[in-house]
Amino acid sequence: MPSLFDPIKLGAVTAKNRILMAPLTRARATMDHVPTPMMIDYYRQRAGAGLIISEATGISAQGLGWPYAPGIWNAQQIDAWRAITSAVHEAGGLMFSQLWHMGRLVHPSLPGRDRPLSSSATTMPGLARTYEGKHPYAQAKAMTHDDLRAVITEYRSAAANAMRAGFDGVEIHAANGYLIDQFLRDNANFRTDDYGGSIDDRIRFLVEVTSAVVATVGADRTAVRLSPNEERNGVNDGDPEPLFTAAAGALSDLRLGFLEVREPDFDGTNGRAERPPIAPLMRGAFKGVFVLNSDYDFRKGQAALDQGKADAISFGRPFIANPDLTQRFAKGLALTPDDKATWYTGGATGYADYPAVE
Ligand SMILES: Cc1cc2nc3c(=O)[nH]c(=O)nc-3n(C[C@H](O)[C@H](O)[C@H](O)COP(=O)(O)O)c2cc1C
């Protein structure tokens, strides 16, 4: 059985180990969604990961509703990302860009935004972050077929931009209740056309977006992230096992670089998932590299590899406060706890100021 320290081929690239950095929104870009110099330091420090998956990155202004999150739709953003990917490469790392459309979570008060888009005319519960505090979300517009085509074009162009910016590939963010997940799961999708209703119809948008990205950058530079088992941002499904098994099967046919599945523990110490694990069914349906995420430490991650449950593990929160996480795992060193208070605050504190041990 492979060790977390063994290399692994992820499509077109070979990661030096199986300890991947999960995507982490940190809200350190500018108000115009351009990456900042401190992000160069932050990502360079974490180049010991087998692969860094970038924080979620807007494919268009209309698709991005998180203040100070980065985008990848214009030349300024591409140039700023290039400085980051160069630094990661110089430090011996690899980096994918996580492509993000937030759908109904985009607040129309943000500059240049219209009414949010979603599969159906639903409203995200709770309050949106805006540049002027938190406000109730707006009801989404159910996407027309023209809207669907336009958003798929945005994914294509963002994927091409990511390659121009020097990324090694892209990961389509189809998890956590954002736009693609708003099509997948049945408590947010009430469509009666070819994009709603049956499982085949609900996975259609995911497959079309992924096929478009594959046609743009190649299957071996394309990955997808799914979160089958838990409510996220108000999105959930009544019968997720067949849905996500079918989604994994359809993505398998596209021969992606890898599939990343975020699934919390069901009955472990952090037991938050609502149902027994769905990932094993998805692993059976997906023939490529399978990456598992959520609530792993070194021991549990290695056990998942030993048991054949995954080929690699992505670690999120452990990378926030431990830039040298791979080294610490290798040497059995204690981990620094991260500070939740500085996850999204902007500014230098709690960002690139966590020291490596050596
Ligand atoms: C601060 C923070 C930001 C996150 N941002 C993203 C994101 O941009 N994209 C994404 O897919 N998941 C995001 N997540 C989820 C993480 O990638 C990961 O799934 C989660 O933290 C569980 O993994 P862990 O137990 O290793 O931290 C975020 C989580 C945290 C704590």
Coordinates of C-alpha atoms in Angstrom, one line a residue, residues 228-229 240-241 245 261 263-268 273-283 292 296 309:
P228 CA -21.9 14.4 -1.3
N229 CA -22.7 14.0 2.4
P240 CA -27.4 11.3 -2.4
E241 CA -26.0 7.8 -2.8
T245 CA -22.3 7.5 -7.6
V261 CA -14.4 14.2 -2.3
E263 CA -16.9 14.0 3.3
P264 CA -16.7 14.5 7.1
D265 CA -16.6 11.7 9.5
F266 CA -19.9 9.9 10.2
D267 CA -19.3 8.6 13.6
G268 CA -15.7 9.5 14.4
A273 CA -21.9 13.8 8.3
E274 CA -25.6 12.9 8.2
R275 CA -25.2 9.5 6.6
P276 CA -22.7 6.7 6.3
P277 CA -19.9 7.4 3.9
I278 CA -20.9 7.8 0.2
A279 CA -17.2 8.1 -0.9
P280 CA -16.8 4.3 -1.1
L281 CA -19.6 4.1 -3.7
M282 CA -18.0 6.9 -5.6
R283 CA -14.6 5.3 -5.5
L292 CA -10.4 12.2 0.1
Y296 CA -7.9 13.9 8.4
K309 CA -10.2 4.1 0.4

